[in-house]
Coordinates of C-alpha atoms and ligand atoms in Angstrom, one line a residue:
M29 CA 96.4 160.5 22.6
T30 CA 94.8 163.0 24.9
A31 CA 96.7 164.9 27.5
N32 CA 94.9 163.0 30.3
E33 CA 95.8 159.7 28.6
L34 CA 99.5 160.7 28.2
R35 CA 99.7 161.8 31.9
Q36 CA 98.1 158.5 32.9
K37 CA 100.4 156.4 30.7
Y38 CA 103.4 158.0 32.2
L39 CA 102.2 157.4 35.8
D40 CA 101.2 153.8 34.9
F41 CA 104.6 153.1 33.4
F42 CA 106.4 154.2 36.6
K43 CA 103.8 152.4 38.8
S44 CA 104.8 149.3 36.9
K45 CA 108.4 150.1 38.1
E46 CA 107.2 150.2 41.7
H47 CA 106.9 154.0 42.0
A48 CA 104.2 155.5 44.3
I49 CA 102.1 158.2 42.5
I50 CA 102.0 161.5 44.4
S51 CA 99.9 164.6 43.6
S52 CA 101.1 167.9 42.2
A53 CA 102.0 170.3 44.9
S54 CA 100.8 173.9 44.8
L55 CA 102.4 176.4 42.4
I56 CA 103.0 178.6 45.5
P57 CA 105.8 176.9 47.5
E58 CA 104.8 176.1 51.0
N59 CA 107.4 177.3 53.5
D60 CA 110.1 177.8 50.9
P61 CA 111.2 181.4 50.7
S62 CA 114.0 180.8 48.2
V63 CA 111.7 181.0 45.1
L64 CA 108.5 182.7 44.2
F65 CA 106.9 179.7 42.4
T66 CA 107.3 176.0 42.0
T67 CA 109.5 176.0 39.0
A68 CA 110.1 172.2 38.8
G69 CA 108.9 169.0 40.4
M70 CA 111.9 168.9 42.6
H71 CA 110.9 171.9 44.6
P72 CA 108.4 170.4 47.0
L73 CA 110.7 167.4 47.4
V74 CA 113.8 169.2 48.5
P75 CA 113.7 167.9 52.1
Y76 CA 113.5 164.3 50.8
L77 CA 116.3 164.8 48.3
L78 CA 118.3 165.9 51.4
G79 CA 117.6 162.8 53.3
A80 CA 114.2 163.1 55.1
K81 CA 112.1 160.0 54.6
H82 CA 109.1 160.5 52.2
P83 CA 105.9 158.8 53.5
A84 CA 105.2 157.3 50.1
G85 CA 108.6 155.7 49.8
A86 CA 111.9 156.1 47.9
R87 CA 110.4 155.8 44.3
L88 CA 107.9 158.5 43.4
A89 CA 106.2 159.7 40.2
N90 CA 104.0 162.7 39.6
A91 CA 102.8 165.4 37.2
Q92 CA 103.7 168.8 38.7
K93 CA 102.2 172.2 37.8
C94 CA 105.1 174.6 37.2
I95 CA 105.5 178.3 36.6
R96 CA 108.7 179.6 35.1
T97 CA 109.1 183.2 34.1
D98 CA 112.8 183.3 33.3
D99 CA 111.9 182.3 29.7
I100 CA 109.0 184.7 29.4
D101 CA 110.5 186.5 26.4
E102 CA 110.7 183.2 24.5
V103 CA 106.9 182.7 24.9
G104 CA 105.4 183.2 21.5
D105 CA 107.4 180.5 19.8
A106 CA 106.1 177.0 19.4
T107 CA 107.5 175.4 22.6
H108 CA 107.9 177.8 25.5
H109 CA 105.4 178.4 28.3
T110 CA 105.2 180.1 31.6
F111 CA 102.8 177.6 32.9
F112 CA 103.4 173.9 32.1
E113 CA 103.2 170.5 33.6
M114 CA 106.2 168.4 34.2
M115 CA 105.9 164.7 34.6
G116 CA 108.7 163.3 36.8
N117 CA 110.0 160.2 38.3
W118 CA 112.1 160.3 41.5
S119 CA 114.6 158.1 43.2
L120 CA 115.3 159.2 46.8
G121 CA 118.5 157.4 47.4
D122 CA 117.2 154.4 45.6
Y123 CA 118.0 153.6 41.9
F124 CA 120.4 155.7 40.0
K125 CA 121.7 156.3 36.4
Q126 CA 121.3 152.8 35.0
D127 CA 117.6 152.4 35.7
A128 CA 116.7 156.0 35.1
I129 CA 118.2 156.0 31.6
A130 CA 116.9 152.5 30.7
W131 CA 113.4 153.5 31.9
S132 CA 113.3 156.8 30.0
W133 CA 114.3 155.0 26.9
E134 CA 111.8 152.2 27.4
F135 CA 108.9 154.7 28.0
L136 CA 109.8 156.8 24.9
I137 CA 110.4 154.0 22.4
G138 CA 108.5 151.0 23.9
K139 CA 105.7 149.7 21.6
D140 CA 103.2 149.7 24.6
W141 CA 104.3 153.2 25.7
L142 CA 105.0 156.2 23.5
N143 CA 106.4 154.2 20.6
L144 CA 108.6 157.1 19.3
D145 CA 111.1 156.5 16.6
P146 CA 114.6 156.2 18.2
K147 CA 116.1 157.6 14.9
L148 CA 114.5 160.9 15.9
L149 CA 116.0 161.1 19.3
A150 CA 119.3 162.4 20.6
V151 CA 120.8 163.0 24.0
S152 CA 123.4 165.1 25.9
V153 CA 125.5 164.3 28.9
F154 CA 127.6 166.4 31.3
A155 CA 131.1 167.0 29.8
G156 CA 132.8 167.6 33.2
D157 CA 134.6 170.6 34.7
E158 CA 136.5 171.6 37.9
D159 CA 133.5 170.9 40.1
A160 CA 132.5 167.4 38.8
P161 CA 133.9 164.9 36.3
F162 CA 132.6 163.9 32.8
D163 CA 129.5 161.7 33.2
E164 CA 131.1 158.7 31.5
E165 CA 128.6 156.3 33.0
S166 CA 125.6 158.0 31.4
Y167 CA 127.6 158.3 28.1
N168 CA 128.2 154.5 28.1
L169 CA 124.7 153.7 29.2
W170 CA 123.3 155.6 26.2
L171 CA 125.7 153.8 23.9
A172 CA 124.5 150.5 25.3
M173 CA 120.9 151.6 24.6
G174 CA 121.9 151.8 20.9
V175 CA 122.2 155.6 20.6
P176 CA 125.0 156.3 18.1
A177 CA 128.0 158.3 19.4
E178 CA 127.3 161.3 17.1
R179 CA 123.9 161.6 18.8
I180 CA 125.4 161.9 22.3
A181 CA 126.6 165.4 22.9
K182 CA 129.0 166.2 25.8
L183 CA 128.0 169.6 27.0
P184 CA 129.2 171.9 29.9
K185 CA 127.4 173.0 33.1
K186 CA 125.5 175.7 31.3
N187 CA 123.6 172.9 29.4
N188 CA 123.9 169.8 31.5
W189 CA 123.6 170.6 35.1
W190 CA 120.4 171.2 37.0
G191 CA 119.8 173.1 40.3
P192 CA 119.8 174.2 42.8
A193 CA 116.3 175.8 42.6
G194 CA 117.3 178.6 45.0
Q195 CA 120.8 179.9 45.8
T196 CA 121.8 176.7 47.7
G197 CA 120.5 173.2 47.6
P198 CA 120.6 169.8 45.9
C199 CA 121.8 169.7 42.3
G200 CA 123.8 167.6 39.9
P201 CA 124.8 166.7 36.3
D202 CA 122.0 165.8 34.0
T203 CA 121.4 163.9 30.8
E204 CA 118.8 165.4 28.4
I205 CA 116.8 163.8 25.7
F206 CA 115.8 165.7 22.5
Y207 CA 113.3 165.0 19.7
W208 CA 113.7 166.0 16.1
S209 CA 110.7 168.3 15.5
G210 CA 111.4 168.8 11.8
T211 CA 110.2 166.4 9.1
P212 CA 111.6 162.9 9.7
E213 CA 113.4 162.9 6.3
T214 CA 115.5 165.9 7.3
V215 CA 116.9 164.5 10.6
P216 CA 120.6 165.1 10.7
A217 CA 123.0 162.2 11.5
G218 CA 124.5 164.0 14.5
F219 CA 123.1 166.1 17.3
N220 CA 123.7 169.8 17.4
D221 CA 122.5 171.8 20.4
D222 CA 122.2 175.0 18.3
N223 CA 119.6 173.5 16.0
E224 CA 116.2 174.6 17.4
L225 CA 114.5 171.8 15.7
W226 CA 116.0 169.5 18.3
V227 CA 113.5 170.1 21.1
E228 CA 114.4 169.1 24.7
I229 CA 111.7 166.8 26.0
W230 CA 113.2 165.0 29.1
N231 CA 115.8 165.8 31.6
N232 CA 117.2 163.2 34.0
V233 CA 119.1 164.9 36.8
F234 CA 121.5 162.9 38.9
M235 CA 121.3 164.8 42.2
Q236 CA 124.3 163.9 44.2
Y237 CA 125.7 167.3 45.1
F238 CA 124.7 170.2 47.4
K239 CA 125.6 173.7 46.3
N240 CA 126.8 175.6 49.3
A241 CA 126.4 179.4 49.9
D242 CA 130.1 180.0 49.1
G243 CA 129.6 178.4 45.6
S244 CA 131.4 175.1 46.4
F245 CA 129.8 171.7 46.0
S246 CA 129.6 168.9 48.5
L247 CA 128.5 165.3 48.0
L248 CA 125.0 164.6 49.3
E249 CA 124.4 161.7 51.7
Q250 CA 122.2 159.9 49.1
K251 CA 122.2 159.8 45.4
N252 CA 118.9 160.9 43.9
V253 CA 117.2 160.9 40.5
D254 CA 115.0 163.9 39.5
T255 CA 113.5 163.8 36.1
G256 CA 111.2 166.1 34.2
L257 CA 109.3 165.3 31.0
G258 CA 107.4 168.2 29.5
L259 CA 103.7 167.2 29.0
E260 CA 102.9 170.0 26.5
R261 CA 105.9 169.2 24.3
V262 CA 105.4 165.4 24.3
L263 CA 101.7 165.9 23.5
A264 CA 102.7 168.1 20.6
I265 CA 105.0 165.4 19.3
L266 CA 102.4 162.7 19.6
S267 CA 99.7 164.9 18.0
K268 CA 102.1 166.0 15.2
C269 CA 101.4 169.7 15.6
D270 CA 102.8 172.6 17.7
N271 CA 102.2 172.9 21.4
Y272 CA 99.4 175.5 20.9
Q273 CA 97.5 173.3 18.4
T274 CA 97.2 170.4 21.0
E275 CA 94.0 170.0 22.9
L276 CA 95.7 171.8 25.9
F277 CA 95.5 175.0 24.0
S278 CA 93.4 174.7 20.9
P279 CA 90.0 175.5 22.6
L280 CA 91.6 178.6 24.0
I281 CA 93.1 179.7 20.7
K282 CA 89.7 179.1 19.0
E283 CA 88.0 181.4 21.5
L284 CA 90.7 184.1 20.9
E285 CA 90.2 183.8 17.2
I286 CA 86.5 184.5 17.7
L287 CA 87.2 187.4 19.9
S288 CA 89.7 189.0 17.6
G289 CA 88.5 187.9 14.2
K290 CA 92.1 186.8 13.4
T291 CA 93.4 183.3 12.4
Y292 CA 96.1 181.3 14.1
G293 CA 98.9 180.7 11.6
S294 CA 97.8 183.5 9.2
D295 CA 101.0 185.5 9.9
V296 CA 103.9 185.4 12.4
Q297 CA 102.8 188.4 14.4
T298 CA 99.2 187.2 15.0
T299 CA 100.3 183.7 15.8
Q300 CA 102.8 185.1 18.3
S301 CA 100.2 187.3 20.0
L302 CA 97.7 184.4 20.2
R303 CA 100.2 182.2 21.8
I304 CA 101.3 184.8 24.3
I305 CA 97.7 185.6 25.4
A306 CA 96.8 181.9 25.7
D307 CA 99.9 181.1 27.7
H308 CA 99.8 184.1 30.0
V309 CA 96.1 184.0 30.7
K310 CA 96.4 180.3 31.5
A311 CA 99.3 180.9 33.9
G312 CA 97.4 183.7 35.7
I313 CA 94.3 181.4 36.1
F314 CA 96.4 178.7 37.6
I315 CA 98.3 180.9 40.0
I316 CA 95.1 182.6 41.3
G317 CA 93.3 179.3 41.2
D318 CA 95.7 177.7 43.7
Q319 CA 94.0 179.9 46.3
R320 CA 97.0 180.6 48.4
G321 CA 96.3 184.3 48.5
V322 CA 98.2 185.3 45.4
T323 CA 96.3 188.0 43.4
P324 CA 97.6 190.7 41.1
S325 CA 99.7 193.3 43.0
N326 CA 102.9 195.2 42.9
V327 CA 105.1 192.8 44.9
G328 CA 106.5 189.3 44.7
Q329 CA 104.2 186.6 43.2
G330 CA 101.3 189.1 42.8
Y331 CA 103.5 191.2 40.5
V332 CA 104.2 188.3 38.3
V333 CA 100.5 187.7 37.9
R334 CA 100.0 191.4 37.1
R335 CA 102.7 191.3 34.5
L336 CA 101.4 188.2 32.9
L337 CA 97.8 189.6 32.6
R338 CA 98.9 193.0 31.4
R339 CA 101.2 191.5 28.8
A340 CA 98.2 189.4 27.6
I341 CA 96.0 192.5 27.5
V342 CA 98.6 194.5 25.4
Q343 CA 98.8 191.6 22.9
A344 CA 95.0 191.3 22.8
G345 CA 94.8 195.0 21.9
K346 CA 97.3 194.4 19.1
I347 CA 95.2 191.7 17.4
G348 CA 92.0 193.8 17.6
I349 CA 90.3 192.6 20.8
D350 CA 88.5 195.4 22.5
V351 CA 90.5 195.8 25.7
K352 CA 89.8 199.5 26.2
F353 CA 86.1 199.4 27.1
N354 CA 85.5 195.8 27.8
H355 CA 86.8 194.4 31.1
T356 CA 85.1 191.0 30.9
W357 CA 86.6 189.7 27.7
M358 CA 88.7 187.1 29.5
S359 CA 85.7 185.4 31.2
K360 CA 85.2 182.9 28.3
L361 CA 88.9 182.1 28.3
I362 CA 88.7 181.4 32.1
S363 CA 85.8 178.8 31.6
N364 CA 87.7 177.4 28.7
V365 CA 90.9 176.7 30.7
I366 CA 88.9 175.3 33.6
Q367 CA 87.1 172.9 31.3
T368 CA 90.4 171.7 29.8
Y369 CA 91.8 170.8 33.2
I370 CA 88.6 170.0 35.1
D371 CA 89.5 166.3 35.8
I372 CA 93.0 166.9 36.9
Y373 CA 92.9 170.2 38.7
P374 CA 89.4 170.6 40.2
E375 CA 90.6 173.5 42.3
L376 CA 90.3 175.7 39.3
E377 CA 86.5 175.2 39.1
E378 CA 86.2 175.6 42.9
N379 CA 87.8 179.0 42.6
Q380 CA 86.2 180.1 39.3
N381 CA 84.6 183.1 41.0
L382 CA 87.7 184.3 42.7
I383 CA 89.7 183.9 39.4
T384 CA 87.1 185.8 37.4
I385 CA 86.8 188.6 39.9
E386 CA 90.5 189.1 40.3
I387 CA 91.2 189.0 36.5
E388 CA 88.4 191.5 35.8
K389 CA 89.6 193.8 38.6
E390 CA 93.0 193.8 37.1
T391 CA 91.7 194.4 33.6
M392 CA 89.8 197.5 34.8
K393 CA 92.9 198.7 36.7
F394 CA 95.0 198.4 33.6
Q395 CA 92.4 200.3 31.5
N396 CA 92.8 203.2 34.0
T397 CA 96.6 202.9 33.8
L398 CA 96.6 203.1 30.1
E399 CA 94.4 206.2 30.2
N400 CA 96.7 207.9 32.8
G401 CA 99.7 206.6 31.0
L402 CA 98.6 208.2 27.8
K403 CA 98.2 211.6 29.5
E404 CA 101.8 211.2 30.9
F405 CA 103.0 210.2 27.6
D406 CA 102.1 213.6 26.2
K407 CA 104.2 215.3 28.9
L408 CA 107.4 213.3 28.1
K409 CA 110.5 215.2 27.0
V410 CA 111.2 214.7 23.3
E411 CA 114.6 215.4 22.0
Q412 CA 115.2 215.3 18.3
G413 CA 112.2 213.0 17.8
R414 CA 113.4 210.6 20.4
I415 CA 112.0 209.7 23.9
G416 CA 114.8 208.9 26.3
G417 CA 115.3 205.4 27.9
V418 CA 115.0 206.7 31.4
E419 CA 111.7 208.5 30.5
A420 CA 110.3 205.4 28.9
F421 CA 111.4 203.3 31.9
N422 CA 109.6 205.7 34.3
L423 CA 106.4 205.3 32.4
Y424 CA 106.8 201.5 32.6
Q425 CA 107.7 201.6 36.3
S426 CA 105.1 204.1 37.5
Y427 CA 102.2 203.3 35.1
G428 CA 102.9 199.7 34.1
F429 CA 103.2 200.9 30.6
P430 CA 105.0 198.2 28.6
L431 CA 107.8 199.2 26.3
E432 CA 106.1 197.7 23.2
L433 CA 103.1 199.9 23.9
S434 CA 105.2 203.0 24.4
A435 CA 107.0 202.2 21.2
E436 CA 103.7 201.8 19.3
I437 CA 102.3 205.1 20.5
A438 CA 105.5 206.8 19.8
E439 CA 105.4 205.5 16.3
E440 CA 101.9 206.8 15.8
R441 CA 103.2 210.2 16.6
G442 CA 106.2 209.9 14.4
L443 CA 108.6 209.5 17.4
E444 CA 111.0 206.8 18.5
I445 CA 112.1 205.4 21.8
D446 CA 115.6 204.9 23.0
R447 CA 115.2 201.1 23.4
A448 CA 118.8 200.5 24.5
G449 CA 118.5 203.2 27.1
F450 CA 115.3 201.6 28.4
T451 CA 116.9 198.1 28.6
E452 CA 119.9 199.5 30.4
E453 CA 117.6 201.2 33.0
L454 CA 115.5 198.0 33.3
K455 CA 118.7 196.0 34.0
K456 CA 119.8 198.4 36.7
H457 CA 116.5 198.0 38.4
Q458 CA 116.5 194.2 38.1
D459 CA 120.0 194.0 39.6
L460 CA 118.8 196.1 42.5
S461 CA 115.8 194.1 43.2
R462 CA 117.7 190.8 42.8
T463 CA 120.2 192.0 45.4
A464 CA 117.3 193.0 47.7
S465 CA 115.5 189.7 47.4
A466 CA 118.8 187.8 47.8
G467 CA 119.1 189.6 51.2
K468 CA 115.5 189.1 52.0
F469 CA 115.4 185.4 51.3
K470 CA 118.6 184.5 53.1
G471 CA 118.3 181.1 54.8
G472 CA 115.0 179.4 54.5
L473 CA 113.6 175.9 54.7
A474 CA 115.4 174.9 51.5
D475 CA 118.6 174.5 53.5
S476 CA 116.9 173.1 56.6
S477 CA 119.1 175.3 58.9
V478 CA 118.5 175.0 62.7
E479 CA 117.1 178.5 62.9
T480 CA 114.6 178.0 60.1
T481 CA 113.5 174.7 61.5
R482 CA 112.8 176.3 64.9
L483 CA 110.7 179.0 63.2
H484 CA 108.9 176.4 61.2
T485 CA 107.8 174.7 64.4
A486 CA 106.8 178.1 65.8
A487 CA 104.7 178.6 62.7
H488 CA 102.7 175.5 63.5
M489 CA 102.2 176.8 67.1
L490 CA 101.1 180.1 65.7
L491 CA 98.4 178.5 63.5
A492 CA 97.1 176.5 66.5
A493 CA 97.1 179.5 68.8
L494 CA 95.3 181.7 66.3
R495 CA 92.6 179.0 65.9
K496 CA 92.2 178.9 69.7
V497 CA 92.1 182.7 70.2
L498 CA 90.2 183.8 67.0
G499 CA 88.2 180.7 66.1
D500 CA 88.1 177.6 63.9
H501 CA 87.6 179.6 60.7
I502 CA 91.4 180.4 60.6
T503 CA 93.3 178.6 57.9
Q504 CA 96.8 179.1 56.7
K505 CA 97.2 180.9 53.4
G506 CA 100.9 180.6 53.0
S507 CA 104.1 181.2 54.9
N508 CA 107.6 182.4 54.3
I509 CA 110.3 181.4 56.7
T510 CA 113.9 182.5 56.8
A511 CA 116.5 182.0 59.5
E512 CA 115.6 185.4 61.0
R513 CA 111.8 185.5 61.1
L514 CA 108.6 183.9 60.1
R515 CA 105.8 185.4 58.0
F516 CA 102.4 183.8 58.2
D517 CA 99.3 184.5 56.2
F518 CA 95.8 183.4 57.3
T519 CA 92.2 183.9 56.6
H520 CA 90.5 186.4 58.9
S521 CA 88.4 189.4 58.0
A522 CA 89.2 191.7 60.9
K523 CA 92.3 193.2 62.3
V524 CA 93.8 191.1 65.1
T525 CA 93.6 193.4 68.2
P526 CA 96.6 194.0 70.5
E527 CA 94.8 192.0 73.2
E528 CA 94.3 189.0 70.9
I529 CA 98.0 189.2 69.9
A530 CA 99.0 189.2 73.5
Q531 CA 96.9 186.2 74.1
V532 CA 98.4 184.3 71.2
E533 CA 101.9 185.1 72.3
K534 CA 101.1 184.1 75.9
M535 CA 99.7 180.8 74.8
I536 CA 102.7 179.9 72.7
N537 CA 105.2 181.0 75.3
E538 CA 103.5 178.9 78.0
A539 CA 103.6 175.9 75.8
I540 CA 107.3 176.5 75.2
E541 CA 107.9 176.6 78.9
K542 CA 106.2 173.3 79.3
C543 CA 108.8 171.8 76.9
L544 CA 106.3 169.9 74.8
D545 CA 107.5 167.1 72.5
V546 CA 107.1 167.1 68.8
A547 CA 106.5 163.8 67.1
Y548 CA 105.5 162.7 63.7
E549 CA 103.7 159.7 62.2
E550 CA 103.0 158.6 58.7
I551 CA 99.3 157.8 58.1
P552 CA 96.7 157.9 55.3
L553 CA 95.4 161.3 54.5
D554 CA 91.8 160.4 55.5
E555 CA 93.0 159.2 58.9
A556 CA 94.9 162.4 59.3
K557 CA 91.9 164.5 58.5
A558 CA 89.7 162.4 60.8
T559 CA 92.0 163.2 63.7
N560 CA 91.7 166.9 63.1
A561 CA 95.1 167.5 61.5
H562 CA 95.3 170.8 59.8
G563 CA 97.4 171.6 56.8
V564 CA 97.4 172.0 53.1
F565 CA 95.9 169.0 51.5
D566 CA 97.8 168.6 48.2
S567 CA 97.6 164.9 48.6
K568 CA 94.8 162.7 47.4
Y569 CA 92.6 160.4 49.3
G570 CA 94.4 157.2 50.2
E571 CA 97.9 158.7 50.0
S572 CA 100.1 158.6 53.1
V573 CA 101.0 161.9 54.7
R574 CA 103.3 163.0 57.5
V575 CA 101.5 164.5 60.5
Y576 CA 103.5 166.5 63.1
T577 CA 102.0 166.7 66.6
I578 CA 103.1 169.1 69.3
G579 CA 101.9 167.8 72.7
V580 CA 102.7 166.1 76.0
D581 CA 104.3 164.1 77.3
N582 CA 107.5 162.4 76.4
K583 CA 107.0 159.4 78.7
K584 CA 103.8 158.2 77.1
K585 CA 103.0 156.9 73.6
Q586 CA 101.7 159.5 71.3
S587 CA 98.3 158.0 71.1
E588 CA 98.0 158.4 74.8
W589 CA 99.0 162.1 74.9
D590 CA 96.4 164.0 76.9
E591 CA 97.2 167.5 75.7
I592 CA 97.6 168.3 72.0
F593 CA 98.8 171.8 71.2
S594 CA 99.0 171.4 67.4
R595 CA 98.5 168.8 64.8
E596 CA 99.4 169.5 61.2
I597 CA 100.0 167.7 57.9
C598 CA 103.5 168.8 56.9
G599 CA 106.7 167.5 55.3
G600 CA 108.9 168.9 58.1
P601 CA 111.5 169.4 59.3
H602 CA 110.8 170.3 62.9
V603 CA 112.5 170.4 66.3
E604 CA 112.0 167.4 68.6
N605 CA 111.0 169.4 71.6
I606 CA 109.8 173.0 71.8
G607 CA 111.6 173.7 75.1
K608 CA 114.5 175.4 73.5
L609 CA 112.6 177.6 71.0
G610 CA 113.2 180.8 73.1
K611 CA 110.6 183.5 73.4
F612 CA 108.0 183.9 70.7
R613 CA 107.2 187.5 69.8
I614 CA 104.8 188.9 67.1
Q615 CA 106.4 192.0 65.5
K616 CA 103.7 193.0 63.2
E617 CA 100.1 192.3 62.1
E618 CA 98.8 193.7 58.9
A619 CA 96.4 193.1 56.0
S620 CA 97.9 190.9 53.2
S621 CA 95.1 190.8 50.7
S622 CA 91.3 191.0 51.0
G623 CA 90.2 188.6 53.8
V624 CA 93.8 187.6 54.5
R625 CA 96.0 188.9 57.4
R626 CA 99.7 188.6 57.8
I627 CA 101.8 188.2 60.9
K628 CA 105.5 188.6 61.2
A629 CA 107.1 187.0 64.2
V630 CA 110.5 186.1 65.7
L631 CA 112.0 183.8 68.3
E632 CA 114.2 185.7 70.8
Ligands
LIG723 N1 114.4 169.5 37.7 C1 114.7 169.2 36.4 C2 114.1 170.1 35.4 O1 113.3 170.9 35.7 C3 114.2 167.8 36.1 O2 113.0 167.5 36.7 O3 114.5 170.0 34.2

């Protein structure tokens, strides 16, 4: 089965169970400041898990692009990735445990579906603790499906609880499904979570709680189901090989074999390097290819792309690819990834130029870094043949010099590095930046607070006003909204002048004084576009979307409104009338990346 067939089979199965199929959202969360990337399918759906009505209904299914970097050190084994696709089915206050479990089982073992051998499957359920009880219902449902008791593990929150994605938000106990990846004859009778040959393939989360800022849990108004079935892992099972030998990776690995002259599987180190390069380059391509203004940089999402690409370059150097003098070696890998995903993610091909330029720029920068870093390396203090952890960390911090690389160069010179000292220093730094970002990302749309909602509506007004003042070429490139302020990125090649800023503020504040209404409607995407609604079009032709309109007046029907201030495709939430927004003020206007400007604004 090909990856496209598998994805389609999954969607067809859930279509037959009356689910509406929705598109993958961007990897860069729209309006959700609590995380850097979409790490799971639930992310873009948070408002609906909390009770907002989804235009496509209460049963949804999709395949969502995800980026997860918390497992980055595991990449190199057979099953971990930083970029992956998660197939998911969703109940928004509709079906619950019984149907979710029965359908997962039917899809996995059904003759017309994946036809997996049930003897090679095992599951786990939540064991219960002081926050929530043992999930006896799921346990009994699995028994009823015919799963033997020794294959149903009861595990704590660490294993069987999912969410929230940020610090607060919807979450709940989950039940996970594992597949025996060893030879069938060696499958043990019972399930043991420590045995790595049991690979987790599917997670069914029963989202019925909300985690509050003080760490306590409250019951949600509706009971939801959020599931995630890993596309790469299931494809590997069906193809009877490891993830990197499936068609989602093999062309890429082949290209790397040609570039390096090395063979996948020849030895552990080479295989690991090939996997890391393939994974990281693919992730970088997908992030830049989403065209939301994320390019390699020293902060936030851009820093993640930089790290991924640089790690890939270091590994490439290790297996003999010429990374010192050639800055275009990744271009074949880029076309390769684009070809693999061309039918599903056409945005990659549309942005091929941008992706190539950004990756080549970064490759060149890293070449300079390496050169300067080497010079610095020779100036490092050496005590008894040892380079201190703080010194190695500074090299990493200031020159992007990875520890593995420093260790290698040290070895060449007969020196060693205090690795424990480096790790300690790194941890100190991570704790610091975590605290900083926790403060920075306080509030946010993920918790739908009143303040954030008001600023979200103000962000719509800002886009509309910018288009009126600067021209129709302005499109949104991303936003980040907390309870305190909004940050808004948009395409524009010049600095916005103080006069233009004053005009934008005036236009928004006059509209606020007019107490315009905000209303929404759910209409097909093509109709929304035809009526000039702006917004990010993640949805496909024919899908229904929610369109928010800010305009006058509250006595008339929306179709008869004679003044429209803003009209945008958006999941919400928004205020109902802008009269109480307060005074809109732009605090700062600056460059964000090339051709993209950034505005920070507040409501006073
Ligand atoms: N959100 C859950 C996960 O990522 C299920 O989709 O595993």
